[in-house]
């Protein structure tokens, strides 16, 4: 039996790292992991969540090694002002469509397949000190898993008969 840390599977922490870098470099905003605990950052910030980690592209095609798959991630912007949260969400949306960001993501093996509509995520009945506005993004990713229990065929010899 293989130990969990020896499995070479997709590292979801990579998504958090790359999107955190984009948020800080392009918008000067802190990106935090949703439900990650700790103190909320001051001012406008982004909460990042992986809401659908694995969506098979072709459920009838049985590939377990280095397969392409999709994932849905969620960006929620928090601000004391609803209009600032709306503005920041739209700024992040536009940033994710920039050519240089697309190249940066592709170098990490991440392709944006769809950016879904922006919506207000605040809950009116609750008393929150910040408004929430966000959107979801469908990503195309590549699994890094390889099955080390299978022997690879390196050479084939053809024998001619008759």
XYZ file of C-alpha atoms in Angstrom:
162
model
C 0.000 0.000 0.000
C 1.331 3.434 -0.951
C 1.415 6.251 1.559
C -0.620 9.364 0.813
C 2.411 11.630 0.524
C 3.941 9.298 -2.078
C 0.991 9.628 -4.478
C 1.834 11.928 -7.359
C -1.556 13.575 -7.872
C -2.639 17.124 -8.706
C -1.531 19.638 -6.079
C -4.524 21.918 -5.436
C -2.319 24.233 -3.339
C -0.828 25.328 -6.675
C -4.127 27.023 -7.542
C -4.113 29.031 -4.334
C -0.486 30.086 -4.894
C -0.883 31.206 -8.502
C -4.159 33.092 -7.958
C -2.762 34.689 -4.805
C 0.203 35.924 -6.822
C -2.062 37.319 -9.571
C -4.295 39.104 -7.020
C -1.353 40.749 -5.278
C 0.721 41.585 -8.381
C -2.116 42.992 -10.502
C -4.569 44.380 -7.935
C -2.642 44.686 -4.673
C -5.251 42.470 -2.975
C -4.690 39.692 -0.453
C -6.196 36.321 -1.390
C -7.110 34.018 1.498
C -8.290 30.423 1.510
C -12.028 30.195 2.252
C -12.790 28.818 5.710
C -9.060 28.778 6.381
C -9.325 30.310 9.832
C -7.299 33.179 11.136
C -7.993 36.900 11.154
C -9.612 38.565 8.132
C -7.386 41.040 6.310
C -8.205 44.740 6.617
C -9.887 46.483 3.699
C -10.828 44.744 0.469
C -9.690 41.132 0.165
C -10.444 38.003 -1.864
C -11.601 34.667 -0.493
C -10.670 31.695 -2.694
C -12.395 28.312 -2.605
C -12.242 25.148 -4.699
C -15.903 24.192 -4.933
C -15.734 21.365 -7.509
C -12.223 19.911 -7.385
C -12.587 17.221 -10.050
C -14.954 17.139 -13.015
C -14.069 14.476 -15.584
C -14.036 15.767 -19.138
C -14.971 12.414 -20.619
C -16.441 10.066 -18.041
C -16.452 7.147 -20.505
C -12.768 7.419 -21.355
C -10.857 5.518 -18.691
C -7.537 7.331 -18.409
C -5.971 7.450 -14.994
C -2.567 8.893 -15.861
C -1.974 12.529 -16.714
C -5.598 13.026 -17.738
C -7.158 16.409 -18.394
C -10.006 17.344 -16.060
C -11.911 20.435 -14.995
C -12.343 22.139 -11.663
C -14.516 25.032 -10.481
C -13.046 27.645 -8.160
C -14.813 30.525 -6.456
C -13.606 34.075 -5.868
C -15.496 36.200 -3.329
C -14.457 39.802 -2.709
C -15.133 41.332 0.687
C -15.372 45.061 1.373
C -17.166 47.341 3.827
C -18.748 49.050 0.803
C -20.933 47.080 -1.577
C -19.924 49.263 -4.548
C -16.223 48.768 -3.737
C -16.792 44.997 -3.578
C -18.574 45.145 -6.963
C -15.734 47.203 -8.447
C -13.048 44.877 -7.067
C -14.879 41.771 -8.333
C -15.124 43.270 -11.815
C -11.442 44.279 -11.687
C -10.469 40.693 -10.805
C -12.705 39.329 -13.592
C -11.020 41.587 -16.143
C -7.560 40.763 -14.786
C -8.186 37.044 -15.313
C -8.910 37.749 -19.008
C -5.652 39.653 -19.625
C -3.176 38.132 -22.072
C -0.241 38.206 -19.618
C -2.335 36.476 -16.932
C -3.430 33.829 -19.453
C 0.233 33.145 -20.280
C 1.130 33.004 -16.558
C -1.664 30.496 -15.913
C -0.776 28.366 -18.952
C 2.838 28.131 -17.725
C 1.380 26.581 -14.563
C -0.809 24.164 -16.564
C -4.017 26.103 -15.838
C -6.474 27.118 -18.561
C -9.557 29.216 -17.887
C -12.462 27.477 -19.619
C -15.238 29.781 -18.387
C -15.711 32.776 -16.136
C -19.234 32.653 -14.745
C -21.428 35.694 -13.963
C -20.646 37.979 -11.042
C -23.247 37.983 -8.279
C -23.818 39.527 -4.875
C -23.131 36.921 -2.205
C -23.993 38.909 0.914
C -26.785 37.506 3.036
C -29.229 40.364 3.765
C -30.671 38.900 6.974
C -27.252 38.502 8.568
C -25.265 41.328 10.093
C -21.840 41.300 8.465
C -19.241 44.013 8.588
C -18.364 43.387 4.922
C -20.299 42.952 1.700
C -19.543 39.946 -0.502
C -19.486 39.897 -4.313
C -18.033 37.077 -6.353
C -17.944 34.766 -9.316
C -16.864 31.232 -10.162
C -14.330 30.097 -12.739
C -14.163 26.746 -14.527
C -10.569 25.648 -15.040
C -9.043 23.019 -17.300
C -6.234 21.202 -15.500
C -3.981 18.200 -16.066
C -3.646 15.417 -13.537
C -0.046 14.621 -12.615
C -0.832 11.130 -11.302
C 1.163 8.241 -12.714
C 0.594 4.591 -11.848
C 3.948 3.188 -10.784
C 2.500 -0.318 -10.453
C 2.225 -0.719 -14.225
C 5.247 -1.841 -16.198
C 5.854 0.375 -19.199
C 6.466 -1.307 -22.563
C 9.726 0.188 -23.785
C 10.411 -2.036 -26.764
C 8.381 -4.223 -29.092
C 9.902 -6.893 -31.284
C 7.983 -8.002 -34.353
C 8.500 -11.576 -35.419
C 7.789 -12.292 -39.070
C 6.076 -15.590 -39.750
C 5.805 -17.550 -42.922
